[in-house]
PDB file of C-alpha atoms in Angstrom:
ATOM      1  CA  MET A  20      -2.675 -25.183 -31.434  1.00 84.00           C
ATOM      2  CA  GLN A  21      -1.527 -22.541 -28.974  1.00 86.00           C
ATOM      3  CA  GLU A  22      -1.111 -23.599 -25.356  1.00 87.00           C
ATOM      4  CA  THR A  23      -2.946 -21.660 -22.651  1.00 86.00           C
ATOM      5  CA  VAL A  24      -1.375 -21.563 -19.197  1.00 84.00           C
ATOM      6  CA  ILE A  25      -3.404 -20.344 -16.229  1.00 88.00           C
ATOM      7  CA  ASP A  26      -1.747 -19.498 -12.915  1.00 90.00           C
ATOM      8  CA  PHE A  27      -3.874 -19.247  -9.782  1.00 91.00           C
ATOM      9  CA  ILE A  28      -2.576 -17.390  -6.768  1.00 90.00           C
ATOM     10  CA  ARG A  29      -4.322 -16.998  -3.450  1.00 90.00           C
ATOM     11  CA  HIS A  30      -4.288 -13.686  -1.620  1.00 93.00           C
ATOM     12  CA  GLY A  31      -1.832 -12.976   1.195  1.00 94.00           C
ATOM     13  CA  GLN A  32      -2.757 -12.389   4.820  1.00 94.00           C
ATOM     14  CA  PRO A  33      -5.505  -9.790   5.238  1.00 95.00           C
ATOM     15  CA  GLU A  34      -5.656  -7.245   8.033  1.00 95.00           C
ATOM     16  CA  GLY A  35      -6.982  -8.882  11.178  1.00 90.00           C
ATOM     17  CA  GLY A  36      -4.960 -12.069  10.782  1.00 87.00           C
ATOM     18  CA  SER A  37      -6.109 -15.592  10.122  1.00 89.00           C
ATOM     19  CA  LEU A  38      -9.907 -15.629  10.081  1.00 90.00           C
ATOM     20  CA  TYR A  39     -12.470 -17.354   7.910  1.00 89.00           C
ATOM     21  CA  ARG A  40     -13.381 -14.714   5.339  1.00 88.00           C
ATOM     22  CA  GLY A  41     -15.819 -15.340   2.570  1.00 86.00           C
ATOM     23  CA  HIS A  42     -17.636 -12.873   0.378  1.00 86.00           C
ATOM     24  CA  ASN A  43     -19.174 -11.029   3.345  1.00 88.00           C
ATOM     25  CA  ILE A  44     -15.919  -9.697   4.831  1.00 90.00           C
ATOM     26  CA  ASP A  45     -13.781  -7.547   2.544  1.00 91.00           C
ATOM     27  CA  ASP A  46     -10.634  -6.882   4.577  1.00 93.00           C
ATOM     28  CA  PRO A  47      -7.655  -5.440   2.688  1.00 96.00           C
ATOM     29  CA  LEU A  48      -4.239  -7.079   2.674  1.00 96.00           C
ATOM     30  CA  SER A  49      -2.058  -6.457   5.704  1.00 97.00           C
ATOM     31  CA  GLU A  50       1.510  -5.243   5.295  1.00 97.00           C
ATOM     32  CA  LEU A  51       2.601  -8.875   5.630  1.00 97.00           C
ATOM     33  CA  GLY A  52       0.021  -9.864   3.010  1.00 97.00           C
ATOM     34  CA  TRP A  53       1.468  -7.359   0.505  1.00 97.00           C
ATOM     35  CA  GLN A  54       4.960  -8.735   1.155  1.00 97.00           C
ATOM     36  CA  GLN A  55       3.703 -12.292   0.667  1.00 97.00           C
ATOM     37  CA  MET A  56       2.117 -11.385  -2.659  1.00 96.00           C
ATOM     38  CA  TRP A  57       5.150  -9.586  -4.100  1.00 97.00           C
ATOM     39  CA  GLN A  58       7.377 -12.431  -2.925  1.00 96.00           C
ATOM     40  CA  ALA A  59       5.080 -15.011  -4.536  1.00 95.00           C
ATOM     41  CA  VAL A  60       5.106 -13.427  -8.006  1.00 94.00           C
ATOM     42  CA  GLY A  61       8.702 -12.209  -8.105  1.00 92.00           C
ATOM     43  CA  GLU A  62       9.874  -9.789 -10.756  1.00 89.00           C
ATOM     44  CA  SER A  63       8.869 -11.662 -13.892  1.00 85.00           C
ATOM     45  CA  ALA A  64       5.495 -11.212 -15.524  1.00 88.00           C
ATOM     46  CA  PRO A  65       4.830 -14.167 -17.830  1.00 91.00           C
ATOM     47  CA  TRP A  66       1.140 -13.323 -18.140  1.00 93.00           C
ATOM     48  CA  GLN A  67      -0.804 -11.630 -20.899  1.00 94.00           C
ATOM     49  CA  GLN A  68      -3.745 -10.726 -18.675  1.00 95.00           C
ATOM     50  CA  ILE A  69      -4.713 -10.680 -14.999  1.00 96.00           C
ATOM     51  CA  ILE A  70      -8.166 -11.658 -13.776  1.00 97.00           C
ATOM     52  CA  SER A  71      -9.107 -11.077 -10.147  1.00 96.00           C
ATOM     53  CA  SER A  72     -11.807 -11.550  -7.594  1.00 95.00           C
ATOM     54  CA  PRO A  73     -13.611  -8.317  -6.719  1.00 96.00           C
ATOM     55  CA  MET A  74     -12.582  -8.748  -3.063  1.00 95.00           C
ATOM     56  CA  LEU A  75     -10.242  -5.969  -1.949  1.00 95.00           C
ATOM     57  CA  ARG A  76      -7.668  -8.457  -0.603  1.00 94.00           C
ATOM     58  CA  CYS A  77      -7.334  -9.779  -4.157  1.00 95.00           C
ATOM     59  CA  ARG A  78      -8.243  -6.854  -6.399  1.00 97.00           C
ATOM     60  CA  ALA A  79      -5.836  -4.278  -4.931  1.00 97.00           C
ATOM     61  CA  PHE A  80      -2.805  -6.470  -5.571  1.00 97.00           C
ATOM     62  CA  ALA A  81      -4.023  -7.533  -9.022  1.00 97.00           C
ATOM     63  CA  GLU A  82      -4.379  -3.880 -10.023  1.00 97.00           C
ATOM     64  CA  LYS A  83      -0.895  -2.963  -8.710  1.00 97.00           C
ATOM     65  CA  LEU A  84       0.663  -5.964 -10.449  1.00 96.00           C
ATOM     66  CA  ALA A  85      -1.106  -5.159 -13.715  1.00 96.00           C
ATOM     67  CA  ASP A  86      -0.008  -1.531 -13.497  1.00 96.00           C
ATOM     68  CA  LYS A  87       3.608  -2.477 -12.759  1.00 96.00           C
ATOM     69  CA  HIS A  88       3.806  -4.728 -15.823  1.00 96.00           C
ATOM     70  CA  GLN A  89       1.387  -2.773 -18.041  1.00 97.00           C
ATOM     71  CA  LEU A  90      -1.028  -5.678 -18.312  1.00 97.00           C
ATOM     72  CA  PRO A  91      -4.804  -5.576 -18.695  1.00 97.00           C
ATOM     73  CA  VAL A  92      -6.722  -6.486 -15.552  1.00 97.00           C
ATOM     74  CA  SER A  93     -10.306  -7.711 -15.326  1.00 97.00           C
ATOM     75  CA  ILE A  94     -12.400  -8.046 -12.199  1.00 97.00           C
ATOM     76  CA  ASP A  95     -14.672 -11.076 -12.365  1.00 96.00           C
ATOM     77  CA  GLU A  96     -17.500 -11.573  -9.845  1.00 94.00           C
ATOM     78  CA  ARG A  97     -17.334 -15.325 -10.433  1.00 94.00           C
ATOM     79  CA  PHE A  98     -14.000 -15.402  -8.567  1.00 92.00           C
ATOM     80  CA  LYS A  99     -15.645 -14.089  -5.394  1.00 89.00           C
ATOM     81  CA  GLU A 100     -15.105 -16.412  -2.447  1.00 86.00           C
ATOM     82  CA  VAL A 101     -17.836 -18.582  -1.004  1.00 87.00           C
ATOM     83  CA  GLY A 102     -19.435 -17.668   2.303  1.00 88.00           C
ATOM     84  CA  PHE A 103     -18.488 -19.426   5.529  1.00 88.00           C
ATOM     85  CA  GLY A 104     -21.837 -19.018   7.258  1.00 88.00           C
ATOM     86  CA  SER A 105     -21.528 -18.874  11.052  1.00 87.00           C
ATOM     87  CA  TRP A 106     -17.740 -19.274  10.747  1.00 90.00           C
ATOM     88  CA  GLU A 107     -17.443 -15.984   8.857  1.00 89.00           C
ATOM     89  CA  GLY A 108     -15.058 -13.593  10.645  1.00 89.00           C
ATOM     90  CA  ARG A 109     -14.010 -16.140  13.244  1.00 92.00           C
ATOM     91  CA  SER A 110     -10.659 -17.812  13.882  1.00 89.00           C
ATOM     92  CA  ARG A 111     -10.107 -21.576  14.090  1.00 90.00           C
ATOM     93  CA  ALA A 112      -9.622 -21.224  17.857  1.00 90.00           C
ATOM     94  CA  GLN A 113     -12.925 -19.352  18.249  1.00 89.00           C
ATOM     95  CA  ILE A 114     -14.784 -21.993  16.263  1.00 89.00           C
ATOM     96  CA  LYS A 115     -13.169 -24.818  18.247  1.00 89.00           C
ATOM     97  CA  GLN A 116     -14.027 -23.110  21.543  1.00 88.00           C
ATOM     98  CA  ALA A 117     -17.642 -22.534  20.482  1.00 84.00           C
ATOM     99  CA  ASN A 118     -18.022 -26.173  19.438  1.00 84.00           C
ATOM    100  CA  GLN A 119     -16.609 -27.432  22.750  1.00 84.00           C
ATOM    101  CA  ALA A 120     -19.128 -25.327  24.676  1.00 67.00           C
ATOM    102  CA  GLU A 121     -22.062 -26.979  22.878  1.00 63.00           C
TER     103      GLU A 121
END
């Protein structure tokens, strides 16, 4: 029986900094986020395939990585992030402040 290994990697920092982003906010990776992603994967490519969320902060890097290593890439809607409701687009500090005012 052949072993299957699956690596999961979370996206780097998106533009706009640390905010709660679900499937309703599709910010691209920031310059720092791109650096974080390349640093996380290094130069090796032990994968046979890359599957990504359709969110730009995930998809753009997945496509660049696949291109660099000549790997097939698939975009799968099921990897889309959940929504954060009223927290969507807000920072932890903003949420804390709003909750203290109530």
